[in-house]
Every structure is written in C-alpha cells, then in structure tokens.
C-alpha cells in the first residue's frame, strides 16, 4: 500500500485548528486517560454492563479490548467517548472529566456510516464542517488523509461506488480529520472479510503511529488484539469486568510474521486462559 | 419484444439508420398506420363520431381551440395556475409541518390522532365543502388542490425524517453536531428520496384534483371546457381538450422525474459518477486558482 507520510512542515504551517492536536511538546509516556472504577448500569440498575473498570493509557499507546459478546466493550468505549454517561467511578481524558462528546476524542464504528450524498472527500471534511468554516487547507489535509489510507484516486467517488473496505478507509480518514488524539475504534473492520481486515489492521497500525494517536481498539479476535496492541485489556461478561491487562512486548510497527513466534503464542494462551475461566 | 426486434433489424439495416432512429421510425410508422386506418374507418362510417371522432376532426378542433378561436388558452391557464399554486402551497405546507412534527416528539404524540383521522378521510369528499366555504372561483380550486397535495409530501417527509439511521445520528453526536446541523446535514438529505417520492405522488394527483374540483362547480378551467363540450356533444373539441390534458400530464410527469434524478443523484450510478466528475473539476480549478 502506498504509504505517503504527512508532510510535517505543512502540518505545522496550518492555522491552529479549533480542535486541539497534541502532536509535539508533550513528552511521550504521559498518561492521557485515567479511569477509576468506571461503572455502568442500565435500566433500574439491574443490568450491570460494566463494573469497576480501572486503567490508564499513555500517550501514543495502542490498547486492544477483547472479550466475548456482551462483556461491555462497546459500553466502555462509548463512556470514554462521552456518548453515554457512566453511573459510577471517574474517567478523565487529558486531565478533564469526560461528560459529553469532545473534540479531542474521536470514535469510529463497525459501520462506516458515510453520508451517501457526499463524495469521499466531502465525507472526510464533515467533522471540520461541523466545527467551523472549511478552508483550502482543510481540503488539502483531507486529501492527504485519503491518500494516507490508500484512497488516492477516490476523493470524488460516492460511497455507493466504493467497496466495504474502502468505505471503512474513508471512515478512518474522517476520524483522523477530527484532529482528535484519542481514537476509539469499535470493531472497525468487523464486517469485512478476513483478507481485507488483516491488511487494514496493518495499515491502521501505521496510520495511528503516524498521527501519534492513543488508540482503543475493540475486537473479538485474540490474535488481532495482540498483534496490534501495546497492551490487551481482556474483559469477561456477567457482569462486564476488566479481568486482566496483558502487556505485549513486541516493537511496533510489526510484521505479520511475528504471529508465528512462540512468544506470540504464549500471549495468545495467556489471554485465552483468562477468557476460558468464564 | 423479440417480434419488435425482428421488425427493427430490416428497417435499421435497410435504410442505414442508427438503432435509436430505427426504433423511432418504426414507432412513427405504426402510429401513422393506426391514424390512417382510424381516419378511413371513420370516413366509411364504421365508427360512430359521437363515440370516437375522426383524427382530422380532432385536428380541426385543435386548430379552432388554440389558433382560430383560441378560447382554450384562457382555461388552460386557469387550470395551470390552480395546479401549480395548489401544488406548491400544499406540498410546502405538508413538508414544513412534517419537519416540525419530525423534530418534536411531543408535538408528534399530540398530532398523531388528528393526522390519522385526516388521512382516512377521502380528500375529494371535502371538495364540495371547500367550494361552499370559498365560493366557485379559482381560490376554492387552489384550496382543493392544496388538500390533495398535502398528504403525500407530509407523510413521506415525516417517515423519511424518522427513519434516519441511528448509527449516523450517533456519529453526528460524537462529532459534537448541533441539533440544527443534524437536521440540515443528516436528516434532510437522508429524507430527500422519500420527500421527492411524496412530491411526485402529489404532482400526479394535482391535475386530477384541479379537474375534479372544476367538475364539481366552476366557471372556468379545462374541466369546465371539457364538461361544456361533452354536454353539447361536441366530441371533436372534447377529444382535443382530453389530448391537451394528456400532454400536460405527461410533461408534468417527465419534469418531476428529471427533478428527482437531479436532486437524488446519488441513487443512480450514472448520475453519481457525473456529479463526482463535476465536483472533482470544481475542486481542481479552485486549487489552480489558488495557485497550488
Ligand atoms: N442501551 C442499553 N440498555 C440496556 N442494556 C444495554 C444497553 N446497551 C448495552 N446493554 C447491555 O450491556 C451489556 C454490554 O453491552 P456491550 O454492547 O457493551 O457489549 P459488547 O462487549 O460490546 O458486545 P459485542 O461484542 O457483542 O459488541 C450487554 O449485556 C447489553 O445487553
Ligand atoms: Mg460491541
């Protein structure tokens, strides 16, 4: 895949966007998300979707969430994004408690949810358009992002002219266009075939590293979770609980071949053991 | 279909015409034959002119209605005013009200029973009441057409707005969109195909609505002209009026189809591709103008 790096100098020359972009100036390893006993109950409190989740995330970290259906992965992500309120505990992003959707936090869903009457580039520009007037620089940036996700010649294609995988790439570019540095991805490639998914995973890893985002990635696939992440949050259901956080020691970016290594397989069994106990 | 194709081949190849022209030539030939046979049958007294006048008589009536006497223009104008004024007012009211109701759940719950009752009432049955209230002139006809044109756009706009994908709403919410932005950039364009379908239905019934209103009671309009000629057994002129209305109906139908294609271009591959190319060109020329 053509991986064109974003021209950092042009990025610096851009007028300061309304959405804060944490790119330089902040030392790596700084804690950007802090969750203490985050709890979510539905209805009259009888459905405990998430119970006492505590964790931290450092800047630029890639964290996978695995666990069986109904263990509260989407619930946790939606709480971090500010889409739904938590019923207990505390959660701060960049030192501020999350109470509503914020411009420094971006979310991508399983469905691309592109607007079918907009071309790819117009879809990518939507987040900017909802905040302020779109400038020529925004357009250039959107074109760059489409380029970066491998859709160089499809800026003016409508969603109906794109395959499912290409639509998810547009959705990824749209997520990056928000300028958010906390990226929440809820099974973003879950609806795609395995071949496309594997390729997109590798590109996702490269792209988020390039923009320096802190990433939460939900998946059902243990191999995928380990392959992509610095740390894997393993969750178990009834009630939804954060059972264990597994460190993945491989350097990033990684090659698909590490999946054959004994260390990798040891991690897979470790995660499987946590899940198997339930 | 296969018979038609078998016919087309000798015509097209024999005269060296393109397939489209060959089809046109064939259709004209068929039409011409029918007209000639019809005329001949009329002249031989095989068709009762009170039932179906000869083509030549209908043409003569056309000339009288629109050229020599020219009295049809006025009535045609009146009917057109009724149709378009009623259509625009009725559908604007329908769409506007649907948007209000669509955006406000409380209003929706409150209005629902009234909407159901009104929708169950046959529209044209209200016609005589409106005429009694507003008189015999064209204002009452416009009101009737408005009534006929209100419901399809109303119902379609409302269901289009309410059927907006929940995931897309959530996406807008996560991007911090305001209520107005959700309406303007998501609900309205998403409902556009449904709204257009409602408008097409409304436009299709607008002409019939105006004519029926004129039949009920009026002094002017194509419906009045048609009724007058039928009652005096002037079948030549009756048929000329009828054909005028057919042509009008066809023009209205085709224009609505064209507007639909333009407004909801993203539903057709060919149109989407064309619009995409146009936007790409606009984008590039803007970039060149900036000197990029
Ligand atoms: N709006 C809601 N109202 C009531 N219960 C809910 C709601 N949303 C989620 N739940 C419940 O919360 C629990 C966790 O749901 P969640 O969607 O977070 O699971 P998940 O881990 O994302 O599952 P999956 O892998 O299937 O996407 C489930 O038991 C679900 O039934
Ligand atoms: Mg989920």
Coordinates of C-alpha atoms and ligand atoms in Angstrom, one line a residue:
Chain A
X1 CA 0.0 0.0 0.0
X2 CA 1.2 3.4 -0.8
X3 CA 2.1 5.0 2.5
X4 CA 2.7 8.7 2.0
X5 CA 3.9 10.3 5.2
X6 CA 2.1 13.5 6.1
X7 CA 4.3 16.5 5.4
X8 CA 5.1 17.7 8.9
X9 CA 6.2 21.1 7.8
X10 CA 2.9 21.8 6.0
X11 CA 1.1 20.4 9.1
X12 CA 3.0 23.0 11.2
X13 CA 2.2 25.8 8.8
X14 CA -1.6 25.1 9.0
X15 CA -3.6 27.7 11.0
X16 CA -4.2 26.5 14.5
X17 CA -7.3 24.2 14.3
X18 CA -10.2 24.6 16.7
X19 CA -9.7 21.1 17.8
X20 CA -6.5 20.7 19.9
X21 CA -3.9 18.5 18.4
X22 CA -1.4 17.1 20.7
X23 CA 1.5 16.3 18.4
X24 CA 4.7 17.8 19.7
X25 CA 5.6 19.4 23.0
X26 CA 4.2 16.6 25.2
X27 CA 6.6 14.1 26.4
X28 CA 5.9 10.5 25.3
X29 CA 4.7 8.3 28.1
X30 CA 2.5 10.9 29.7
X31 CA -0.8 9.5 31.0
X32 CA -3.7 10.8 28.9
X33 CA -6.5 8.7 30.1
X34 CA -7.2 7.8 33.7
X35 CA -10.1 5.5 34.7
X36 CA -11.0 4.7 38.3
X37 CA -13.8 2.2 39.0
X38 CA -15.9 3.1 35.9
X39 CA -19.3 1.5 36.3
X40 CA -22.3 1.5 34.0
X41 CA -25.7 0.0 34.9
X42 CA -28.7 0.1 32.6
X43 CA -32.4 0.3 33.5
X44 CA -33.1 0.3 37.2
X45 CA -29.6 -0.8 37.9
X46 CA -30.3 -4.4 37.4
X47 CA -28.2 -4.7 34.2
X48 CA -24.6 -4.2 35.1
X49 CA -22.9 -3.7 31.8
X50 CA -19.6 -2.6 33.2
X51 CA -18.3 -3.0 36.8
X52 CA -15.4 -1.1 38.3
X53 CA -13.1 -0.7 35.4
X54 CA -9.8 0.9 36.3
X55 CA -6.9 1.5 33.9
X56 CA -4.6 4.1 32.4
X57 CA -3.5 4.9 28.9
X58 CA -0.3 6.6 28.0
X59 CA 0.1 9.0 25.0
X60 CA 0.6 7.1 21.7
X61 CA -0.4 3.8 23.3
X62 CA -2.4 1.2 21.3
X63 CA -4.7 -0.8 23.5
X64 CA -6.9 -3.6 22.4
X65 CA -10.1 -4.7 24.1
X66 CA -11.1 -8.4 23.7
X67 CA -13.8 -10.4 25.3
X68 CA -17.0 -12.3 24.5
X69 CA -20.2 -10.6 23.3
X70 CA -21.9 -8.6 25.9
X71 CA -18.9 -8.1 28.2
X72 CA -19.2 -4.3 27.9
X73 CA -16.5 -3.4 25.4
X74 CA -18.8 -1.0 23.4
X75 CA -20.2 0.3 26.6
X76 CA -16.7 1.2 27.9
X77 CA -15.8 2.9 24.6
X78 CA -19.0 4.9 24.5
X79 CA -18.3 6.1 28.0
X80 CA -14.8 7.2 27.1
X81 CA -16.2 9.0 24.0
X82 CA -18.7 10.8 26.1
X83 CA -21.7 9.4 24.1
X84 CA -23.2 7.8 27.2
X85 CA -22.8 8.8 30.9
X86 CA -21.2 6.4 33.4
X87 CA -23.1 5.6 36.5
X88 CA -20.1 5.4 38.8
X89 CA -16.4 6.0 39.1
X90 CA -14.3 8.6 37.4
X91 CA -12.8 9.0 34.0
X92 CA -10.6 11.8 32.8
X93 CA -9.0 12.4 29.4
X94 CA -6.2 14.9 29.3
X95 CA -6.9 15.7 32.9
X96 CA -10.5 16.7 32.3
X97 CA -13.5 14.6 33.3
X98 CA -15.5 13.3 30.3
X99 CA -19.1 14.4 30.4
X100 CA -20.0 14.8 26.7
X101 CA -18.6 14.2 23.2
X102 CA -15.3 16.2 22.9
X103 CA -13.2 17.3 20.1
X104 CA -10.0 15.6 21.4
X105 CA -11.8 12.2 21.4
X106 CA -12.9 10.6 18.2
X107 CA -14.9 7.4 17.6
X108 CA -15.2 5.0 14.7
X109 CA -17.9 2.4 14.5
X110 CA -18.4 -1.0 12.9
X111 CA -20.5 0.5 10.1
X112 CA -18.8 3.2 8.1
X113 CA -21.9 5.4 8.3
X114 CA -20.8 7.6 5.4
X115 CA -23.3 10.1 4.0
X116 CA -24.2 8.6 0.6
X117 CA -24.9 12.0 -1.0
X118 CA -21.3 13.2 -0.3
X119 CA -18.1 12.2 -2.1
X120 CA -15.3 10.6 -0.1
X121 CA -13.5 13.9 0.5
X122 CA -16.7 15.6 1.5
X123 CA -17.3 12.9 4.0
X124 CA -13.8 13.3 5.4
X125 CA -14.5 17.0 5.7
X126 CA -17.7 16.6 7.7
X127 CA -16.1 16.8 11.2
X128 CA -14.4 20.1 10.2
X129 CA -17.6 21.4 8.7
X130 CA -19.5 20.8 11.9
X131 CA -17.0 22.9 13.8
X132 CA -16.1 25.9 11.6
X133 CA -15.8 27.1 8.0
X134 CA -13.8 24.7 5.8
X135 CA -10.7 26.3 4.4
X136 CA -8.5 25.3 1.5
X137 CA -6.0 23.9 4.0
X138 CA -8.7 21.6 5.4
X139 CA -9.4 20.3 2.0
X140 CA -5.7 19.7 1.4
X141 CA -5.4 17.9 4.7
X142 CA -8.5 15.7 3.8
X143 CA -6.9 14.8 0.5
X144 CA -3.7 13.9 2.3
X145 CA -5.6 11.7 4.7
X146 CA -7.4 9.9 1.9
X147 CA -4.0 9.4 0.3
X148 CA -2.7 8.1 3.6
X149 CA -5.4 5.4 3.9
X150 CA -4.8 4.3 0.3
X151 CA -7.6 6.1 -1.5
X152 CA -5.6 8.5 -3.6
X153 CA -7.8 8.4 -6.7
X154 CA -11.1 8.1 -4.9
X155 CA -11.6 11.5 -3.4
X156 CA -14.6 12.2 -5.6
X157 CA -16.2 8.8 -5.5
X158 CA -19.6 8.4 -3.8
X159 CA -19.9 5.7 -1.1
X160 CA -22.1 3.6 -3.4
X161 CA -19.1 3.4 -5.8
X162 CA -16.8 2.1 -3.0
X163 CA -16.4 -1.4 -1.6
X164 CA -17.0 -2.1 2.1
X165 CA -13.3 -2.0 2.9
X166 CA -12.8 1.3 1.0
X167 CA -15.8 2.8 2.9
X168 CA -14.1 1.9 6.2
X169 CA -10.9 3.6 5.0
X170 CA -12.9 6.8 4.3
X171 CA -14.4 6.5 7.8
X172 CA -10.8 6.1 9.2
X173 CA -9.7 9.2 7.3
X174 CA -12.8 11.1 8.7
X175 CA -11.8 10.0 12.2
X176 CA -8.3 11.4 11.7
X177 CA -9.7 14.6 10.2
X178 CA -11.3 15.4 13.5
X179 CA -7.8 16.1 14.9
X180 CA -8.6 14.0 17.9
X181 CA -5.7 12.3 19.5
X182 CA -7.7 9.7 21.4
X183 CA -9.0 7.3 18.8
X184 CA -11.8 4.8 19.8
X185 CA -12.4 2.1 17.3
X186 CA -15.3 -0.3 17.9
X187 CA -14.7 -3.4 15.7
X188 CA -14.0 -1.1 12.8
X189 CA -13.3 -3.8 10.4
X190 CA -15.6 -6.4 11.9
X191 CA -17.9 -6.5 9.0
X192 CA -15.1 -7.1 6.4
X193 CA -13.6 -10.4 5.1
X194 CA -10.5 -11.7 6.8
X195 CA -8.2 -10.8 4.0
X196 CA -9.2 -7.2 3.9
X197 CA -9.3 -7.0 7.6
X198 CA -5.7 -8.2 8.1
X199 CA -4.5 -5.7 5.5
X200 CA -6.4 -2.8 7.1
X201 CA -5.1 -3.7 10.5
X202 CA -1.5 -3.4 9.4
X203 CA -2.3 0.0 7.8
X204 CA -4.2 1.1 10.9
X205 CA -1.2 0.5 13.0
X206 CA 1.0 2.5 10.7
X207 CA -1.5 5.4 10.3
X208 CA -2.2 5.9 14.0
X209 CA 1.5 5.8 14.7
X210 CA 2.0 8.4 12.1
X211 CA -0.6 10.8 13.7
X212 CA 0.6 9.9 17.2
X213 CA -2.8 8.9 18.5
X214 CA -3.7 7.0 21.6
X215 CA -5.9 4.1 20.4
X216 CA -8.5 1.8 21.8
X217 CA -9.4 -1.0 19.5
X218 CA -12.3 -3.4 20.1
X219 CA -12.1 -6.8 18.5
X220 CA -13.4 -10.4 19.0
X221 CA -10.2 -11.8 17.6
X222 CA -7.4 -12.6 20.1
X223 CA -4.6 -12.8 17.5
X224 CA -5.6 -9.5 16.1
X225 CA -5.9 -7.9 19.5
X226 CA -2.3 -9.0 20.4
X227 CA -0.8 -8.3 17.0
X228 CA -1.9 -4.6 17.1
X229 CA -1.6 -3.6 20.7
X230 CA 0.9 -2.5 23.3
X231 CA -1.5 -3.8 25.8
X232 CA -4.5 -6.0 25.7
X233 CA -7.4 -5.4 28.0
X234 CA -9.2 -8.7 28.5
X235 CA -12.8 -8.4 29.5
X236 CA -15.3 -11.0 30.9
X237 CA -19.1 -10.9 30.9
X238 CA -21.9 -11.0 33.5
X239 CA -21.1 -8.6 34.9
X240 CA -18.9 -6.9 32.4
X241 CA -15.5 -6.7 34.0
X242 CA -11.9 -5.8 33.1
X243 CA -10.3 -9.1 34.0
X244 CA -6.7 -8.6 33.1
X245 CA -4.4 -6.3 31.2
X246 CA -1.7 -8.2 29.2
X247 CA 1.5 -6.4 28.1
X248 CA 2.7 -7.1 24.5
X249 CA 6.4 -6.6 24.4
X250 CA 7.0 -6.6 20.6
X251 CA 8.3 -3.4 19.0
X252 CA 5.9 -1.5 16.7
X253 CA 5.4 -1.4 13.8
X254 CA 5.3 -5.2 13.5
X255 CA 5.5 -7.7 10.7
X256 CA 2.6 -10.2 10.2
X257 CA 5.3 -13.0 10.7
X258 CA 5.6 -12.4 14.5
X259 CA 2.3 -14.2 14.8
X260 CA 4.2 -17.5 14.2
X261 CA 6.7 -16.8 17.1
X262 CA 6.5 -18.8 20.4
X263 CA 6.3 -15.6 22.4
X264 CA 3.2 -14.5 20.5
X265 CA 1.6 -17.9 21.0
X266 CA 2.3 -17.7 24.7
X267 CA 0.4 -14.4 24.8
X268 CA -2.5 -15.9 22.9
X269 CA -2.7 -18.7 25.5
X270 CA -2.5 -16.3 28.4
X271 CA -5.4 -14.3 27.0
X272 CA -7.4 -17.4 26.2
X273 CA -6.9 -18.7 29.8
X274 CA -8.4 -15.6 31.2
X275 CA -11.4 -15.9 28.9
X276 CA -11.6 -19.6 29.3
X277 CA -12.1 -19.3 33.0
X278 CA -15.5 -17.9 32.2
Chain B
X1 CA -40.0 -7.9 -27.5
X2 CA -38.5 -10.4 -29.9
X3 CA -41.1 -9.6 -32.5
X4 CA -40.3 -5.9 -32.2
X5 CA -36.6 -6.6 -32.6
X6 CA -37.2 -8.8 -35.6
X7 CA -39.1 -5.8 -37.1
X8 CA -36.3 -3.4 -36.2
X9 CA -33.5 -5.1 -37.9
X10 CA -34.7 -4.8 -41.5
X11 CA -35.8 -1.2 -41.0
X12 CA -32.5 -0.2 -39.4
X13 CA -30.1 -2.1 -41.7
X14 CA -32.1 -1.4 -44.9
X15 CA -32.0 2.4 -44.6
X16 CA -28.7 2.6 -42.8
X17 CA -30.2 4.2 -39.7
X18 CA -28.9 4.0 -36.1
X19 CA -30.9 1.7 -33.8
X20 CA -32.5 4.6 -31.9
X21 CA -33.6 6.2 -35.1
X22 CA -34.8 2.9 -36.5
X23 CA -36.9 2.5 -33.4
X24 CA -38.3 6.0 -33.8
X25 CA -39.0 5.4 -37.5
X26 CA -40.8 2.1 -36.7
X27 CA -42.9 3.7 -33.9
X28 CA -43.9 6.6 -36.2
X29 CA -44.8 4.1 -39.0
X30 CA -47.0 2.2 -36.6
X31 CA -48.6 5.3 -35.3
X32 CA -49.2 6.6 -38.8
X33 CA -50.8 3.4 -39.9
X34 CA -53.2 3.5 -36.9
X35 CA -54.2 7.1 -37.7
X36 CA -54.8 6.3 -41.4
X37 CA -56.8 3.2 -40.6
X38 CA -58.8 5.2 -37.9
X39 CA -59.5 8.0 -40.4
X40 CA -60.5 5.6 -43.1
X41 CA -62.8 3.7 -40.7
X42 CA -64.4 7.0 -39.6
X43 CA -65.0 8.1 -43.2
X44 CA -66.5 4.7 -44.1
X45 CA -68.9 5.2 -41.2
X46 CA -67.6 2.3 -39.3
X47 CA -67.0 4.4 -36.1
X48 CA -69.7 6.5 -34.5
X49 CA -68.3 10.0 -34.4
X50 CA -70.1 10.6 -31.1
X51 CA -68.1 7.8 -29.6
X52 CA -64.8 8.5 -31.3
X53 CA -64.3 11.4 -33.8
X54 CA -62.1 11.1 -36.8
X55 CA -58.4 12.2 -36.4
X56 CA -59.0 15.0 -39.0
X57 CA -62.0 16.3 -37.0
X58 CA -59.9 16.3 -33.8
X59 CA -57.1 18.2 -35.5
X60 CA -59.6 20.7 -36.8
X61 CA -60.9 21.2 -33.2
X62 CA -57.4 21.7 -32.0
X63 CA -56.9 24.5 -34.6
X64 CA -60.1 26.1 -33.5
X65 CA -59.4 25.8 -29.8
X66 CA -55.8 27.1 -29.9
X67 CA -55.5 29.2 -33.2
X68 CA -58.6 30.5 -35.0
X69 CA -60.8 31.0 -31.9
X70 CA -58.1 30.4 -29.3
X71 CA -60.6 30.2 -26.4
X72 CA -58.8 27.2 -24.8
X73 CA -55.7 29.2 -23.7
X74 CA -57.5 31.1 -21.0
X75 CA -59.0 27.9 -19.5
X76 CA -55.7 26.1 -19.8
X77 CA -54.0 29.0 -18.0
X78 CA -56.6 28.9 -15.2
X79 CA -56.1 25.2 -14.7
X80 CA -52.3 25.5 -14.7
X81 CA -52.5 28.3 -12.0
X82 CA -54.7 26.0 -9.9
X83 CA -52.4 23.0 -10.3
X84 CA -49.1 24.8 -9.6
X85 CA -50.3 27.2 -6.9
X86 CA -52.1 24.3 -5.1
X87 CA -49.2 22.0 -5.5
X88 CA -46.6 24.4 -4.2
X89 CA -48.7 25.7 -1.3
X90 CA -50.0 22.2 -0.4
X91 CA -46.7 20.4 -0.5
X92 CA -44.8 23.3 1.2
X93 CA -47.3 23.1 4.0
X94 CA -47.0 19.3 4.1
X95 CA -43.2 19.3 4.1
X96 CA -43.0 22.2 6.6
X97 CA -45.4 20.6 9.0
X98 CA -43.7 17.2 8.7
X99 CA -40.4 18.8 9.6
X100 CA -41.8 20.5 12.7
X101 CA -43.5 17.3 13.8
X102 CA -40.4 15.2 12.9
X103 CA -38.2 17.3 15.1
X104 CA -40.5 17.5 18.0
X105 CA -41.6 14.2 19.7
X106 CA -44.1 15.9 22.0
X107 CA -45.8 17.6 19.0
X108 CA -45.8 14.2 17.2
X109 CA -47.6 12.4 20.0
X110 CA -50.1 15.2 20.2
X111 CA -50.8 15.4 16.5
X112 CA -50.9 11.7 15.7
X113 CA -54.7 11.1 16.2
X114 CA -55.6 14.1 14.0
X115 CA -53.3 13.0 11.3
X116 CA -54.8 9.5 11.2
X117 CA -58.3 10.9 11.1
X118 CA -57.5 13.4 8.3
X119 CA -55.6 10.7 6.3
X120 CA -58.6 8.4 6.5
X121 CA -60.9 11.0 5.1
X122 CA -61.2 10.8 1.3
X123 CA -59.8 14.2 0.2
X124 CA -62.1 14.8 -2.7
X125 CA -65.2 14.4 -0.5
X126 CA -64.1 17.6 1.2
X127 CA -64.2 19.4 -2.1
X128 CA -67.9 20.5 -2.1
X129 CA -67.4 21.8 1.5
X130 CA -64.4 23.9 0.4
X131 CA -66.4 25.2 -2.5
X132 CA -69.3 26.1 -0.3
X133 CA -66.9 27.9 2.0
X134 CA -64.7 29.7 -0.5
X135 CA -67.0 30.1 -3.5
X136 CA -67.0 29.0 -7.1
X137 CA -63.9 30.9 -8.2
X138 CA -60.3 29.6 -8.6
X139 CA -59.4 30.2 -4.9
X140 CA -61.5 27.2 -3.9
X141 CA -59.9 25.1 -6.6
X142 CA -56.5 26.0 -5.3
X143 CA -57.6 25.1 -1.8
X144 CA -58.8 21.7 -3.1
X145 CA -55.5 21.0 -5.0
X146 CA -53.6 22.1 -1.8
X147 CA -55.6 19.5 0.2
X148 CA -54.9 16.8 -2.5
X149 CA -51.2 17.7 -2.5
X150 CA -50.7 17.9 1.3
X151 CA -50.7 14.4 2.5
X152 CA -48.2 12.5 0.3
X153 CA -45.3 15.0 1.0
X154 CA -46.3 15.2 4.6
X155 CA -46.4 11.5 5.3
X156 CA -43.3 10.8 3.2
X157 CA -41.2 13.7 4.7
X158 CA -42.2 12.6 8.2
X159 CA -41.3 8.9 7.7
X160 CA -38.1 9.9 5.9
X161 CA -37.0 12.0 8.8
X162 CA -37.9 9.4 11.4
X163 CA -36.2 6.6 9.6
X164 CA -32.7 8.2 9.7
X165 CA -30.1 5.6 10.7
X166 CA -29.4 5.5 14.4
X167 CA -25.7 4.9 13.8
X168 CA -25.4 8.0 11.7
X169 CA -27.1 10.1 14.4
X170 CA -24.6 8.7 16.9
X171 CA -21.8 9.6 14.6
X172 CA -23.0 13.2 14.4
X173 CA -23.4 13.3 18.1
X174 CA -19.8 12.1 18.6
X175 CA -18.7 14.9 16.3
X176 CA -20.4 17.4 18.5
X177 CA -23.0 18.4 15.9
X178 CA -25.8 20.8 16.9
X179 CA -29.5 19.9 16.5
X180 CA -29.7 22.2 13.5
X181 CA -26.6 20.6 11.9
X182 CA -28.1 17.1 12.4
X183 CA -31.3 18.3 10.7
X184 CA -29.6 20.2 7.9
X185 CA -26.7 17.8 7.1
X186 CA -28.2 14.4 8.0
X187 CA -32.0 14.2 8.3
X188 CA -33.0 16.5 5.4
X189 CA -30.7 15.0 2.8
X190 CA -31.4 11.5 4.1
X191 CA -35.1 12.1 3.7
X192 CA -34.7 13.6 0.3
X193 CA -35.6 10.5 -1.8
X194 CA -38.7 10.0 0.3
X195 CA -39.7 13.7 0.0
X196 CA -39.2 13.6 -3.7
X197 CA -41.4 10.4 -4.0
X198 CA -44.1 12.3 -2.0
X199 CA -43.8 15.3 -4.3
X200 CA -44.2 13.1 -7.3
X201 CA -47.3 11.5 -5.9
X202 CA -48.7 14.9 -5.1
X203 CA -48.0 16.3 -8.5
X204 CA -49.6 13.3 -10.1
X205 CA -52.8 14.0 -8.2
X206 CA -52.7 17.8 -8.5
X207 CA -54.0 17.8 -12.1
X208 CA -56.8 15.3 -11.4
X209 CA -57.6 17.2 -8.2
X210 CA -58.0 20.5 -10.1
X211 CA -60.1 18.9 -12.8
X212 CA -62.4 17.2 -10.4
X213 CA -62.8 20.5 -8.4
X214 CA -63.7 22.2 -11.7
X215 CA -66.2 19.4 -12.4
X216 CA -67.9 19.9 -9.1
X217 CA -68.5 23.6 -9.7
X218 CA -66.7 26.2 -11.6
X219 CA -67.0 28.8 -14.4
X220 CA -63.5 28.4 -15.9
X221 CA -60.7 25.9 -16.4
X222 CA -60.1 22.9 -18.6
X223 CA -62.5 20.8 -16.6
X224 CA -65.3 23.3 -17.3
X225 CA -64.4 23.4 -21.0
X226 CA -64.4 19.6 -21.2
X227 CA -67.7 19.4 -19.4
X228 CA -69.2 22.1 -21.6
X229 CA -68.2 20.3 -24.9
X230 CA -69.4 16.9 -23.7
X231 CA -72.8 18.3 -22.7
X232 CA -73.2 19.8 -26.1
X233 CA -72.0 16.6 -27.7
X234 CA -69.1 18.4 -29.4
X235 CA -66.9 15.3 -29.3
X236 CA -64.2 16.7 -31.6
X237 CA -63.4 19.5 -29.2
X238 CA -63.8 17.2 -26.2
X239 CA -61.1 15.0 -27.6
X240 CA -58.9 17.9 -28.3
X241 CA -59.3 19.0 -24.6
X242 CA -58.6 15.5 -23.4
X243 CA -55.4 15.2 -25.6
X244 CA -54.3 18.6 -24.2
X245 CA -54.6 17.2 -20.7
X246 CA -52.8 14.0 -21.6
X247 CA -49.9 16.1 -22.9
X248 CA -49.9 18.3 -19.8
X249 CA -49.9 15.2 -17.6
X250 CA -47.0 13.7 -19.5
X251 CA -45.0 16.9 -19.3
X252 CA -45.6 17.2 -15.5
X253 CA -44.6 13.5 -15.0
X254 CA -41.4 13.9 -17.0
X255 CA -40.3 17.1 -15.3
X256 CA -40.9 15.6 -11.9
X257 CA -38.8 12.6 -13.0
X258 CA -36.0 14.9 -14.2
X259 CA -36.0 17.0 -11.0
X260 CA -36.0 13.8 -8.9
X261 CA -32.9 12.5 -10.8
X262 CA -31.1 15.7 -10.2
X263 CA -32.0 16.1 -6.5
X264 CA -31.3 12.5 -5.5
X265 CA -28.4 11.9 -7.9
X266 CA -26.7 9.6 -5.5
X267 CA -29.2 6.8 -6.1
X268 CA -28.1 6.3 -9.7
X269 CA -24.7 5.1 -10.7
X270 CA -24.5 7.1 -13.9
X271 CA -25.6 10.4 -12.2
X272 CA -23.4 9.8 -9.2
X273 CA -20.4 9.4 -11.5
X274 CA -21.3 12.5 -13.4
X275 CA -21.7 14.6 -10.3
X276 CA -18.4 13.2 -8.9
X277 CA -16.6 14.3 -12.0
X278 CA -18.1 17.7 -11.9
X279 CA -17.1 18.2 -8.2
X280 CA -13.6 16.9 -9.0
X281 CA -13.2 19.5 -11.7
X282 CA -14.6 22.3 -9.5
X283 CA -12.1 21.3 -6.8
X284 CA -9.2 21.2 -9.2
X285 CA -10.0 24.6 -10.8
X286 CA -10.3 26.1 -7.3
X287 CA -6.8 24.7 -6.5
X288 CA -5.4 26.1 -9.7
X289 CA -7.0 29.5 -8.9
X290 CA -5.2 29.5 -5.5
X291 CA -2.0 28.7 -7.4
X292 CA -1.5 25.4 -5.7
Ligands
LIG1 N1 -28.9 0.7 25.9 C1 -28.8 -0.4 26.7 N2 -29.8 -0.7 27.5 C2 -29.8 -1.8 28.3 N3 -28.8 -2.7 28.3 C3 -27.7 -2.4 27.5 C4 -27.7 -1.3 26.6 N4 -26.5 -1.2 25.9 C5 -25.9 -2.3 26.3 N5 -26.6 -3.1 27.2 C6 -26.1 -4.3 27.9 O1 -24.8 -4.1 28.4 C7 -24.1 -5.3 28.2 C8 -22.8 -4.9 27.5 O2 -23.1 -4.5 26.2 P1 -22.0 -4.0 25.1 O3 -22.7 -3.6 23.9 O4 -21.1 -3.1 25.8 O5 -21.2 -5.4 24.9 P2 -20.0 -5.7 23.9 O6 -18.9 -6.2 24.7 O7 -19.7 -4.5 23.0 O8 -20.6 -6.9 23.0 P3 -20.4 -7.2 21.4 O9 -19.1 -7.9 21.4 O10 -21.5 -8.1 21.1 O11 -20.4 -5.9 20.7 C9 -24.9 -6.3 27.5 O12 -25.4 -7.2 28.4 C10 -26.0 -5.4 26.9 O13 -27.2 -6.2 26.9
LIG2 MG1 -20.0 -4.0 20.9

